[in-house]
Short mmCIF file of C-alpha atoms in Angstrom, two decimals:
data_model
loop_
_atom_site.label_atom_id
_atom_site.label_comp_id
_atom_site.label_asym_id
_atom_site.label_seq_id
_atom_site.Cartn_x
_atom_site.Cartn_y
_atom_site.Cartn_z
CA MET A 1 31.82 -7.25 46.89
CA GLY A 2 28.81 -8.20 44.98
CA MET A 3 26.83 -11.16 45.14
CA THR A 4 27.99 -14.41 43.35
CA ARG A 5 26.59 -17.21 41.91
CA CYS A 6 27.85 -20.24 40.67
CA ARG A 7 28.21 -21.10 37.16
CA LYS A 8 27.09 -24.86 36.98
CA CYS A 9 24.40 -24.53 39.55
CA GLY A 10 23.56 -21.14 40.15
CA ASN A 11 23.82 -21.50 43.97
CA LYS A 12 23.92 -18.25 45.77
CA ARG A 13 26.02 -19.39 48.72
CA THR A 14 29.61 -18.04 49.02
CA ARG A 15 32.75 -19.53 50.46
CA LYS A 16 35.56 -17.01 49.88
CA PRO A 17 39.36 -18.36 50.46
CA ILE A 18 41.90 -15.97 50.95
CA ARG A 19 43.31 -14.62 47.97
CA GLU A 20 41.31 -16.98 45.35
CA GLU A 21 37.94 -16.34 43.54
CA PRO A 22 35.09 -17.85 45.49
CA THR A 23 33.95 -21.33 44.66
CA CYS A 24 30.38 -23.17 45.08
CA VAL A 25 29.70 -24.76 48.29
CA ASP A 26 28.09 -27.67 46.37
CA CYS A 27 29.97 -28.27 43.32
CA GLY A 28 33.39 -26.44 44.16
CA ALA A 29 32.97 -24.14 40.77
CA GLN A 30 33.89 -20.56 40.49
CA ARG A 31 31.37 -18.20 41.06
CA GLN A 32 30.38 -15.48 38.30
CA LYS A 33 29.66 -12.23 39.93
CA SER A 34 26.23 -10.93 39.50
CA GLY A 35 25.30 -6.96 39.52
CA PHE A 36 27.18 -3.92 37.89
CA SER A 37 30.74 -2.94 37.76
CA LEU A 38 31.93 0.60 36.53
CA TRP A 39 32.99 -1.16 33.28
CA SER A 40 29.58 -2.86 32.82
CA ILE A 41 27.94 0.51 32.90
CA LYS A 42 29.99 2.02 30.63
CA LYS A 43 29.73 -0.62 28.25
CA LEU A 44 25.63 -0.61 28.51
CA GLN A 45 26.25 2.92 28.04
CA VAL A 46 28.28 2.83 24.85
CA LEU A 47 25.78 -0.35 23.39
CA ARG A 48 23.02 2.22 24.26
CA GLU A 49 24.39 5.05 22.40
CA GLN A 50 25.33 3.31 19.32
CA HIS A 51 21.64 1.33 19.33
CA LEU A 52 20.06 4.84 19.93
CA GLY A 53 22.57 7.23 18.17
CA GLY A 54 23.15 9.18 21.24
CA ALA A 55 20.51 11.37 23.22
CA LYS A 56 21.29 13.86 20.80
CA ALA A 57 20.14 11.80 18.06
CA ARG A 58 17.09 11.31 19.17
CA PRO A 59 14.01 13.67 17.81
CA SER A 60 12.15 16.26 20.12
CA SER A 61 8.59 14.60 21.60
CA ALA A 62 7.51 18.16 22.64
CA ARG A 63 4.33 19.08 20.48
CA LYS A 64 3.80 21.94 18.20
CA MET A 65 1.49 24.44 19.90
CA SER A 66 -0.84 26.90 18.78
CA GLU A 67 -0.17 30.69 19.09
CA ILE A 68 -2.32 30.92 22.50
CA GLU A 69 -0.83 27.94 23.80
CA ARG A 70 2.92 29.29 22.97
CA ALA A 71 2.14 32.46 24.75
CA TRP A 72 0.55 30.80 27.85
CA VAL A 73 3.59 28.66 28.55
CA GLY A 74 6.06 31.38 27.65
CA ALA A 75 4.40 33.61 30.09
CA PHE A 76 4.25 30.95 32.82
CA LEU A 77 7.88 29.99 32.19
CA GLU A 78 8.89 33.82 32.21
CA ALA A 79 6.89 34.13 35.64
CA ASP A 80 7.65 31.10 37.45
CA GLY A 81 10.34 29.17 35.51
CA CYS A 82 13.70 28.29 35.37
CA ALA A 83 15.59 28.09 32.26
CA PHE A 84 19.17 26.68 32.26
CA ALA A 85 22.02 25.74 29.87
CA ARG A 86 25.38 25.25 31.75
CA ARG A 87 28.71 23.55 30.41
CA MET A 88 29.52 20.24 32.62
CA GLN A 89 32.53 19.16 33.54
CA LYS A 90 34.52 15.60 32.62
CA ASP A 91 33.86 12.51 35.21
CA ASN A 92 34.14 9.14 35.65
CA TYR A 93 31.31 8.47 33.24
CA HIS A 94 31.50 11.03 30.63
CA ASP A 95 35.02 11.55 28.71
CA SER A 96 34.55 14.91 27.46
CA CYS A 97 32.48 18.00 28.90
CA ARG A 98 28.68 18.18 27.60
CA THR A 99 25.96 20.81 27.70
CA ARG A 100 23.28 20.35 30.22
CA ILE A 101 19.85 21.91 29.07
CA GLY A 102 16.61 22.12 30.75
CA LEU A 103 13.55 23.89 31.75
CA SER A 104 11.45 23.69 34.99
CA ILE A 105 8.61 25.46 36.64
CA SER A 106 7.10 25.00 40.51
CA GLN A 107 4.00 25.75 41.88
CA LYS A 108 2.10 24.74 44.99
CA ILE A 109 -0.99 24.05 42.86
CA ILE A 110 -0.91 20.98 40.57
CA GLU A 111 -3.13 22.69 38.10
CA PRO A 112 -1.26 24.85 36.03
CA ILE A 113 1.88 22.28 36.18
CA ALA A 114 -0.94 19.75 34.74
CA THR A 115 -1.07 22.42 31.85
CA VAL A 116 2.04 22.61 31.28
CA LEU A 117 2.35 18.87 31.03
CA ARG A 118 -0.68 18.59 28.81
CA LEU A 119 0.24 21.62 26.19
CA THR A 120 3.85 20.65 25.65
CA GLY A 121 3.61 16.73 25.66
CA THR A 122 7.18 16.27 27.30
CA GLY A 123 8.97 16.34 30.37
CA ILE A 124 7.86 14.92 34.18
CA VAL A 125 6.10 16.36 37.11
CA GLN A 126 7.36 15.62 40.67
CA ARG A 127 6.35 16.77 43.97
CA ASN A 128 8.28 17.31 46.99
CA GLN A 129 7.05 15.61 50.06
CA PHE A 130 8.58 18.30 52.37
CA THR A 131 7.54 21.59 51.03
CA GLY A 132 4.48 20.43 48.93
CA MET A 133 5.53 22.31 45.56
CA TRP A 134 5.05 20.64 42.42
CA ALA A 135 7.64 20.88 39.86
CA TRP A 136 7.78 20.11 35.72
CA SER A 137 11.07 19.70 34.10
CA ALA A 138 11.99 19.14 30.61
CA LEU A 139 15.54 17.85 30.88
CA ARG A 140 15.75 16.33 27.34
CA GLU A 141 18.15 18.73 25.33
CA ASN A 142 16.16 18.35 22.24
CA ASP A 143 12.62 18.80 24.37
CA ALA A 144 13.95 21.97 26.01
CA ILE A 145 15.55 23.47 22.89
CA ASP A 146 12.21 23.01 20.97
CA ILE A 147 9.85 24.44 23.86
CA ALA A 148 12.15 27.14 24.21
CA GLU A 149 12.07 28.07 20.33
CA GLN A 150 8.49 27.88 20.08
CA CYS A 151 7.89 30.21 23.34
CA SER A 152 10.64 32.53 22.94
CA PRO A 153 8.60 35.20 21.66
CA TYR A 154 6.65 35.64 24.89
CA SER A 155 9.39 35.04 27.37
CA TRP A 156 13.02 36.98 27.94
CA LYS A 157 14.28 33.92 29.84
CA LEU A 158 13.99 31.60 26.59
CA GLN A 159 15.34 34.32 24.50
CA ASN A 160 18.79 34.26 26.58
CA LEU A 161 18.74 30.74 26.93
CA LEU A 162 18.37 29.96 23.35
CA GLU A 163 21.57 32.72 23.16
CA ASP A 164 23.52 30.91 25.81
CA ILE A 165 22.94 27.56 23.90
CA LYS A 166 24.50 29.46 20.59
CA GLU A 167 27.38 30.59 22.75
CA LEU A 168 28.01 27.28 24.42
CA LYS A 169 27.97 25.22 20.78
CA ASN A 170 30.23 28.16 19.37
CA SER A 171 32.81 27.57 22.43
CA SER A 172 32.79 23.84 21.88
CA ALA A 173 33.30 24.27 18.45
CA SER A 174 36.50 26.17 18.92
CA ILE A 175 38.03 24.04 21.61
#
Protein backbone atom coordinates (compact mmCIF):
# COMPACT_ATOMS: atom_id res chain seq x y z
CA MET A 1 0.00 0.00 0.00
CA GLY A 2 1.35 3.44 -0.90
CA MET A 3 1.75 6.43 1.36
CA THR A 4 -1.51 8.11 2.35
CA ARG A 5 -2.34 11.72 3.17
CA CYS A 6 -5.20 13.27 5.07
CA ARG A 7 -7.69 15.12 2.88
CA LYS A 8 -8.18 17.86 5.46
CA CYS A 9 -4.81 18.55 7.07
CA GLY A 10 -2.36 16.79 4.69
CA ASN A 11 -0.77 14.82 7.55
CA LYS A 12 1.30 11.79 6.49
CA ARG A 13 0.93 9.70 9.64
CA THR A 14 -1.16 6.59 9.25
CA ARG A 15 -3.61 4.79 11.48
CA LYS A 16 -4.77 1.69 9.65
CA PRO A 17 -7.73 -0.05 11.30
CA ILE A 18 -8.51 -3.56 10.12
CA ARG A 19 -10.84 -3.69 7.05
CA GLU A 20 -11.40 0.06 7.01
CA GLU A 21 -9.96 3.01 5.17
CA PRO A 22 -6.98 4.61 6.92
CA THR A 23 -7.84 7.63 9.05
CA CYS A 24 -5.80 10.65 10.13
CA VAL A 25 -4.26 10.52 13.60
CA ASP A 26 -4.87 14.26 14.16
CA CYS A 27 -8.31 15.03 12.70
CA GLY A 28 -9.83 11.55 12.14
CA ALA A 29 -10.65 12.18 8.46
CA GLN A 30 -10.14 9.50 5.80
CA ARG A 31 -6.87 9.62 3.93
CA GLN A 32 -6.36 9.66 0.19
CA LYS A 33 -3.68 7.51 -1.38
CA SER A 34 -0.77 9.21 -3.09
CA GLY A 35 1.29 7.61 -5.82
CA PHE A 36 0.30 5.85 -9.03
CA SER A 37 -1.95 2.89 -9.45
CA LEU A 38 -2.31 0.83 -12.62
CA TRP A 39 -5.59 2.60 -13.34
CA SER A 40 -4.05 6.07 -13.03
CA ILE A 41 -1.14 5.09 -15.30
CA LYS A 42 -3.55 3.87 -18.00
CA LYS A 43 -5.59 7.06 -17.60
CA LEU A 44 -2.44 9.17 -18.03
CA GLN A 45 -1.53 7.21 -21.18
CA VAL A 46 -4.99 7.80 -22.66
CA LEU A 47 -4.84 11.51 -21.84
CA ARG A 48 -1.36 11.78 -23.34
CA GLU A 49 -2.45 10.03 -26.55
CA GLN A 50 -5.48 12.31 -26.83
CA HIS A 51 -3.33 15.39 -26.24
CA LEU A 52 -0.40 14.42 -28.48
CA GLY A 53 -2.33 12.37 -31.01
CA GLY A 54 -0.36 9.24 -30.06
CA ALA A 55 3.30 8.49 -30.68
CA LYS A 56 2.77 7.80 -34.37
CA ALA A 57 1.20 11.22 -35.01
CA ARG A 58 4.32 13.12 -33.93
CA PRO A 59 6.52 14.09 -36.86
CA SER A 60 10.08 12.86 -37.17
CA SER A 61 12.73 14.97 -35.47
CA ALA A 62 15.55 13.56 -37.63
CA ARG A 63 17.30 16.17 -39.73
CA LYS A 64 17.58 15.95 -43.50
CA MET A 65 21.13 14.85 -44.27
CA SER A 66 23.29 15.63 -47.29
CA GLU A 67 24.28 12.81 -49.64
CA ILE A 68 27.73 12.41 -48.04
CA GLU A 69 26.22 12.34 -44.54
CA ARG A 70 23.66 9.73 -45.64
CA ALA A 71 26.41 7.55 -47.07
CA TRP A 72 28.50 7.83 -43.89
CA VAL A 73 25.60 7.03 -41.53
CA GLY A 74 24.35 4.21 -43.79
CA ALA A 75 27.81 2.60 -44.00
CA PHE A 76 28.33 2.98 -40.25
CA LEU A 77 24.96 1.36 -39.53
CA GLU A 78 25.85 -1.44 -41.94
CA ALA A 79 29.20 -2.05 -40.22
CA ASP A 80 28.43 -1.63 -36.51
CA GLY A 81 24.70 -1.07 -36.27
CA CYS A 82 21.49 -2.92 -35.65
CA ALA A 83 18.15 -2.24 -37.35
CA PHE A 84 15.10 -4.03 -36.01
CA ALA A 85 11.35 -4.22 -36.53
CA ARG A 86 9.45 -6.66 -34.38
CA ARG A 87 5.88 -7.31 -33.43
CA MET A 88 5.20 -6.95 -29.69
CA GLN A 89 2.38 -8.91 -28.09
CA LYS A 90 -0.40 -7.58 -25.91
CA ASP A 91 0.44 -6.90 -22.27
CA ASN A 92 -1.04 -5.14 -19.25
CA TYR A 93 -0.45 -1.65 -20.65
CA HIS A 94 -1.26 -2.17 -24.34
CA ASP A 95 -4.58 -3.54 -25.55
CA SER A 96 -3.38 -4.63 -28.98
CA CYS A 97 -0.27 -5.89 -30.75
CA ARG A 98 2.13 -3.15 -31.76
CA THR A 99 5.28 -2.81 -33.83
CA ARG A 100 8.62 -1.79 -32.31
CA ILE A 101 11.06 -0.21 -34.78
CA GLY A 102 14.51 1.10 -33.95
CA LEU A 103 18.13 1.63 -34.90
CA SER A 104 21.21 1.33 -32.70
CA ILE A 105 25.00 1.51 -32.98
CA SER A 106 27.56 0.43 -30.36
CA GLN A 107 31.22 1.47 -30.22
CA LYS A 108 34.08 1.64 -27.70
CA ILE A 109 34.97 5.15 -28.89
CA ILE A 110 32.59 8.07 -28.34
CA GLU A 111 33.60 10.24 -31.34
CA PRO A 112 31.81 8.20 -34.06
CA ILE A 113 28.73 7.89 -31.83
CA ALA A 114 28.70 11.66 -31.26
CA THR A 115 29.04 12.18 -35.01
CA VAL A 116 26.01 9.95 -35.69
CA LEU A 117 24.00 11.93 -33.12
CA ARG A 118 25.09 15.23 -34.71
CA LEU A 119 24.32 14.07 -38.27
CA THR A 120 20.93 12.51 -37.56
CA GLY A 121 19.81 15.10 -35.03
CA THR A 122 17.87 12.51 -33.03
CA GLY A 123 18.32 9.57 -30.72
CA ILE A 124 20.05 9.09 -27.40
CA VAL A 125 23.61 8.22 -26.40
CA GLN A 126 24.27 5.96 -23.43
CA ARG A 127 27.35 4.34 -21.91
CA ASN A 128 27.40 0.87 -20.40
CA GLN A 129 29.51 1.17 -17.25
CA PHE A 130 30.45 -2.50 -17.16
CA THR A 131 31.66 -2.94 -20.74
CA GLY A 132 32.65 0.67 -21.44
CA MET A 133 30.68 0.61 -24.71
CA TRP A 134 28.92 3.72 -26.02
CA ALA A 135 25.59 3.24 -27.78
CA TRP A 136 23.44 5.52 -29.94
CA SER A 137 19.84 4.48 -30.46
CA ALA A 138 16.84 5.93 -32.26
CA LEU A 139 13.81 4.12 -30.86
CA ARG A 140 11.00 6.47 -31.90
CA GLU A 141 9.24 4.87 -34.84
CA ASN A 142 9.06 7.95 -37.07
CA ASP A 143 12.72 8.86 -36.47
CA ALA A 144 13.94 5.33 -37.22
CA ILE A 145 11.86 5.10 -40.41
CA ASP A 146 13.02 8.54 -41.59
CA ILE A 147 16.70 7.70 -41.05
CA ALA A 148 16.23 4.29 -42.71
CA GLU A 149 14.58 5.89 -45.76
CA GLN A 150 17.36 8.47 -46.09
CA CYS A 151 20.26 6.02 -45.67
CA SER A 152 18.82 2.87 -47.27
CA PRO A 153 20.76 3.19 -50.58
CA TYR A 154 23.96 2.67 -48.57
CA SER A 155 22.94 -0.16 -46.23
CA TRP A 156 21.47 -3.64 -46.78
CA LYS A 157 20.31 -3.71 -43.18
CA LEU A 158 18.19 -0.59 -43.69
CA GLN A 159 16.76 -1.91 -46.96
CA ASN A 160 15.74 -5.13 -45.18
CA LEU A 161 14.28 -3.07 -42.33
CA LEU A 162 12.06 -1.11 -44.72
CA GLU A 163 10.87 -4.38 -46.32
CA ASP A 164 10.12 -5.84 -42.87
CA ILE A 165 8.15 -2.72 -41.94
CA LYS A 166 6.02 -3.04 -45.08
CA GLU A 167 5.35 -6.71 -44.31
CA LEU A 168 4.42 -5.94 -40.70
CA LYS A 169 2.09 -3.14 -41.77
CA ASN A 170 0.43 -5.37 -44.38
CA SER A 171 0.03 -8.26 -41.94
CA SER A 172 -1.47 -5.97 -39.28
CA ALA A 173 -3.88 -4.48 -41.85
CA SER A 174 -5.11 -7.96 -42.79
CA ILE A 175 -5.75 -8.98 -39.17
